[in-house]
mmCIF file of C-alpha atoms in Angstrom:
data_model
loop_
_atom_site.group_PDB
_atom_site.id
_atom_site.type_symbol
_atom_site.label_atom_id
_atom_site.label_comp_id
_atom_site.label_asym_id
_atom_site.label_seq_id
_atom_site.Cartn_x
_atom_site.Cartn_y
_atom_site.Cartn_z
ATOM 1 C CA UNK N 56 -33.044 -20.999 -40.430
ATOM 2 C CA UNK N 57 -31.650 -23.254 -43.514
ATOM 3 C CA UNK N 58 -28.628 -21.200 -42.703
ATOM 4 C CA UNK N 59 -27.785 -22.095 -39.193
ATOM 5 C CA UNK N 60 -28.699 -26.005 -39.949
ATOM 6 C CA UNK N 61 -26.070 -25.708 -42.428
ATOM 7 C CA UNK N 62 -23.666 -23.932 -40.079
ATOM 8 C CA UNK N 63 -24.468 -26.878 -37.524
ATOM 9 C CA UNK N 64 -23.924 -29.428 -40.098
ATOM 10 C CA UNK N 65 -20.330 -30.204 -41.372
ATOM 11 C CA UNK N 66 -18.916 -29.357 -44.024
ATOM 12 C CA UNK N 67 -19.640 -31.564 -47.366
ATOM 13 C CA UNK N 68 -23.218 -33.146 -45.774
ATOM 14 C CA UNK N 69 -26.666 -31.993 -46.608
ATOM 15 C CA UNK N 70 -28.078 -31.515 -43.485
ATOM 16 C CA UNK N 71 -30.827 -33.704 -43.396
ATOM 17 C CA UNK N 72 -28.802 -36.264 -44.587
ATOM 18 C CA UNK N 73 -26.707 -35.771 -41.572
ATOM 19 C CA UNK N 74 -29.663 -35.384 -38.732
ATOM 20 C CA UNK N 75 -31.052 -38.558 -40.302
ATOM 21 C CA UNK N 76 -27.583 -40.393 -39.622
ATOM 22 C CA UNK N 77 -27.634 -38.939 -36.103
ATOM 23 C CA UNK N 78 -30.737 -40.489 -35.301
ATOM 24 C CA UNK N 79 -30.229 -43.755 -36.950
ATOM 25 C CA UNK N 80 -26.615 -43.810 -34.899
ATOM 26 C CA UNK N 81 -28.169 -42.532 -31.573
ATOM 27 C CA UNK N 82 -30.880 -45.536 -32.426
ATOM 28 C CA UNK N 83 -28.767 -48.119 -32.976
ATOM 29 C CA UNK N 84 -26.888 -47.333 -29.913
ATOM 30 C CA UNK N 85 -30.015 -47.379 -27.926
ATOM 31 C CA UNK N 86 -30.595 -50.702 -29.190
ATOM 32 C CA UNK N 87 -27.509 -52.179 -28.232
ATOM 33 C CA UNK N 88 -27.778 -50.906 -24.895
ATOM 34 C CA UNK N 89 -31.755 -52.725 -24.285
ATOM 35 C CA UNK N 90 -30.139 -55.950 -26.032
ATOM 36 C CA UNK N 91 -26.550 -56.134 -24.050
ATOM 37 C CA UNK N 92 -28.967 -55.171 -20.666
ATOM 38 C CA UNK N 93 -31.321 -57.876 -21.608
ATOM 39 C CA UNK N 94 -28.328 -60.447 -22.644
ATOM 40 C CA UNK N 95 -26.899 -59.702 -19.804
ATOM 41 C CA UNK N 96 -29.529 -60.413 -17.304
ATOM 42 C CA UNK N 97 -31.406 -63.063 -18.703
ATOM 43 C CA UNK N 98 -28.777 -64.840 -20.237
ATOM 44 C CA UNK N 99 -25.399 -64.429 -17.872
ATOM 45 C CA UNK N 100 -27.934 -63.575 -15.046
ATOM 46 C CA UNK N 101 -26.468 -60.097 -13.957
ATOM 47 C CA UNK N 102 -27.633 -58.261 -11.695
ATOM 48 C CA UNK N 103 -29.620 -55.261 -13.513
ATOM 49 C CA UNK N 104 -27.355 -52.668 -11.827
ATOM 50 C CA UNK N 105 -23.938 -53.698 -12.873
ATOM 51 C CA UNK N 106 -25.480 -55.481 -16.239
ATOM 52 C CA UNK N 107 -26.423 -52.030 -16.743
ATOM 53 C CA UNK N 108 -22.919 -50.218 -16.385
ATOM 54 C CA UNK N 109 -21.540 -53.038 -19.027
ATOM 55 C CA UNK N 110 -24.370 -52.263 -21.588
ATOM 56 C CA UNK N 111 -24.005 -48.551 -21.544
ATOM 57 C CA UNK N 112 -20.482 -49.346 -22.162
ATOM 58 C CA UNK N 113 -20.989 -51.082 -25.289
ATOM 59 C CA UNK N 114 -23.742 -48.507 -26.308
ATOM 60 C CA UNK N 115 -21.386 -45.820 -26.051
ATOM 61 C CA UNK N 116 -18.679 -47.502 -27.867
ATOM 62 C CA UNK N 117 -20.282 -48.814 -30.464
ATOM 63 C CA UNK N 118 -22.320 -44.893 -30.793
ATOM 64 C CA UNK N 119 -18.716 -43.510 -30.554
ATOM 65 C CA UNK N 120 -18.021 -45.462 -34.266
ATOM 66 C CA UNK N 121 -21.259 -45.212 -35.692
ATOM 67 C CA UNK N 122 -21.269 -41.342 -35.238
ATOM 68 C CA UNK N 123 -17.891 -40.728 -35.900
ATOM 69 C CA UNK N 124 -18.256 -43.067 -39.282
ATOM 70 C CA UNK N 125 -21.722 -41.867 -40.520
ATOM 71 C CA UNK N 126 -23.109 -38.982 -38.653
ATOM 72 C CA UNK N 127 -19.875 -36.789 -38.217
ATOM 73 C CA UNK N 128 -17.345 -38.546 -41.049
ATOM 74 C CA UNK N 129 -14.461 -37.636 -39.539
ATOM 75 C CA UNK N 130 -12.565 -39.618 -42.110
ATOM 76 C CA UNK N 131 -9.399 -39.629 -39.651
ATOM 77 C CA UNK N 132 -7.972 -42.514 -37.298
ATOM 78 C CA UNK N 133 -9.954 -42.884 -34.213
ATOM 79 C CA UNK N 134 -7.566 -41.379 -30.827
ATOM 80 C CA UNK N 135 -7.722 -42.073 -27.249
ATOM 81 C CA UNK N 136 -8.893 -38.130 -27.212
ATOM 82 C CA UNK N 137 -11.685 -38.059 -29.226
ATOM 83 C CA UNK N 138 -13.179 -41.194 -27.935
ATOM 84 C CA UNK N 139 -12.844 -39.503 -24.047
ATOM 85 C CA UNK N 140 -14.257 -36.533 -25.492
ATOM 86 C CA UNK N 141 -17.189 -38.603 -26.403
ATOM 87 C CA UNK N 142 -17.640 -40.446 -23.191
ATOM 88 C CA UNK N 143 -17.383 -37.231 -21.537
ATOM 89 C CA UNK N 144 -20.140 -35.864 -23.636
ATOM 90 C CA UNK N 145 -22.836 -39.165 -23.814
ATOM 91 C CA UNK N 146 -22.233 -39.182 -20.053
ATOM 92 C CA UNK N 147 -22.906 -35.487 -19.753
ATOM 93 C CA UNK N 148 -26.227 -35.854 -21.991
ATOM 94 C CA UNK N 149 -27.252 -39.170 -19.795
ATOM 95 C CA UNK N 150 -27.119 -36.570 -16.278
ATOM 96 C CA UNK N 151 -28.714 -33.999 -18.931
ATOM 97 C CA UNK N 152 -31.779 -36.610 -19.318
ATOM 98 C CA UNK N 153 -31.697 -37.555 -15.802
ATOM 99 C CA UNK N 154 -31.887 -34.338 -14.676
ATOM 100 C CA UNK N 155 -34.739 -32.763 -17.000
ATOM 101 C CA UNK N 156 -36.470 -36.293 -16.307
ATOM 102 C CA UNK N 157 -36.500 -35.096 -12.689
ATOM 103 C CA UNK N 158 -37.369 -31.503 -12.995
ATOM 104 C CA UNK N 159 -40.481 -32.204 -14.865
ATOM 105 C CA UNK N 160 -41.774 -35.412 -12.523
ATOM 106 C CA UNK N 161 -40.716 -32.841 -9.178
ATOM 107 C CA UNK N 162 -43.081 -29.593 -11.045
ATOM 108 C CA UNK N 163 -45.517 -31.546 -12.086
ATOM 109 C CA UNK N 164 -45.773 -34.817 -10.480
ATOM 110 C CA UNK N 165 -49.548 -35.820 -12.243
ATOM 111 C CA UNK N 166 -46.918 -35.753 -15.683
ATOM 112 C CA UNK N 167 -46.691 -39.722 -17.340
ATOM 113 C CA UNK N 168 -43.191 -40.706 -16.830
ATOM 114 C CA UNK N 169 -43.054 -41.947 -20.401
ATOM 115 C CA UNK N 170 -44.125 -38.059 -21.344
ATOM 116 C CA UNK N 171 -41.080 -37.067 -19.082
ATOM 117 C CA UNK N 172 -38.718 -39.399 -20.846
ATOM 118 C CA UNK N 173 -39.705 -38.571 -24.142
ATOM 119 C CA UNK N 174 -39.321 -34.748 -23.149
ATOM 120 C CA UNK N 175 -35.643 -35.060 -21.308
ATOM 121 C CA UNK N 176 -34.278 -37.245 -24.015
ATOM 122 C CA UNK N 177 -35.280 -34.249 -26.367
ATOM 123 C CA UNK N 178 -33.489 -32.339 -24.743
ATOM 124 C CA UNK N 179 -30.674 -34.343 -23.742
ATOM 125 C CA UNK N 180 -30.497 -35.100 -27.589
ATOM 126 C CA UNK N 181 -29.940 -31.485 -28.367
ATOM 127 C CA UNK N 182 -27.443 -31.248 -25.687
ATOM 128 C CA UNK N 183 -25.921 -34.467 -27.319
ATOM 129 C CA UNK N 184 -25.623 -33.483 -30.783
ATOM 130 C CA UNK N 185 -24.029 -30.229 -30.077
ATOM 131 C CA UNK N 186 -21.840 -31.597 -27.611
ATOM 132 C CA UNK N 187 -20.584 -34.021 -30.259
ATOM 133 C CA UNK N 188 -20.884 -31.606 -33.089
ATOM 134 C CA UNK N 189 -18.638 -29.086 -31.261
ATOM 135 C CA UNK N 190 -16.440 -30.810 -28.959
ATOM 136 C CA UNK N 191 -16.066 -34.882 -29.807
ATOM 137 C CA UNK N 192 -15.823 -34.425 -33.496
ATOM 138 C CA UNK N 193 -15.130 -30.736 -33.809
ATOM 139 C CA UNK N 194 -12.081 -31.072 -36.873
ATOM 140 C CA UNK N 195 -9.398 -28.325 -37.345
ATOM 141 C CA UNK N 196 -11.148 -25.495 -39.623
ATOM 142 C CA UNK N 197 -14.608 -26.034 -38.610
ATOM 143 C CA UNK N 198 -16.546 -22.657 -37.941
ATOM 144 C CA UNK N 199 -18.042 -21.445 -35.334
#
């Protein structure tokens, strides 16, 4: 198992070193998002809806440096490319979440929504990290 964590990890970080920075990225991003949404509507006085499209923007920018500075290192200029390749994955995870979220409250509609949430962003975060791992910040020479 140490084996494929190392395989998933790239090359010159200690893996939990690297999950740890994933987390703390994916955390802060979350945190920017709740704070620009909150800003936004109590402060400007958005309406939640669009305040909501303009926070997850920010999240997912601000995500897009953190990960790319401390959970993948990419240690090269940022492009136009990678950064689309991100959007296209954190908005593929967010329909990923949405989607489990969903599933579980349509099977089993007695389920907590909070237990729902916590179980599709689980998921969604595996989706997310592999997604970013293998496509947003895959570098030239990585293996398989």
């Amino acid at each position: 198992m140490l084996d494929r964590l190392k395989q998933l990890t790239p090359a010159g970080q200690r893996p939990l070193g690297h999950a740890l920075a994933f987390l703390i990225s994916g955390g802060t991003a979350f945190a920017i998002d709740a704070l620009a949404l909150k800003l936004l509507t109590a402060w400007v006085g958005m309406h939640p809806i669009a305040a909501r499209v303009l926070a997850i923007a920010v999240a997912m920018i601000a995500g897009w440096l953190m990960h790319r500075t401390f959970t993948f290192r990419t240690g090269l200029a940022p492009t136009v490319a990678e950064f689309l390749r991100y959007i296209g994955v954190a908005w593929s995870s967010a329909a990923v979440n949405y989607a489990v979220f969903v599933a579980i409250l349509l099977t089993r509609p007695s389920t907590e929504p909070l237990i729902a949430l916590v179980l599709s962003s689980a998921v969604a975060m595996v989706f997310a990290y592999l997604g970013m791992r293998l496509a947003a910040f895959r570098r030239a020479g990585d293996q398989d």
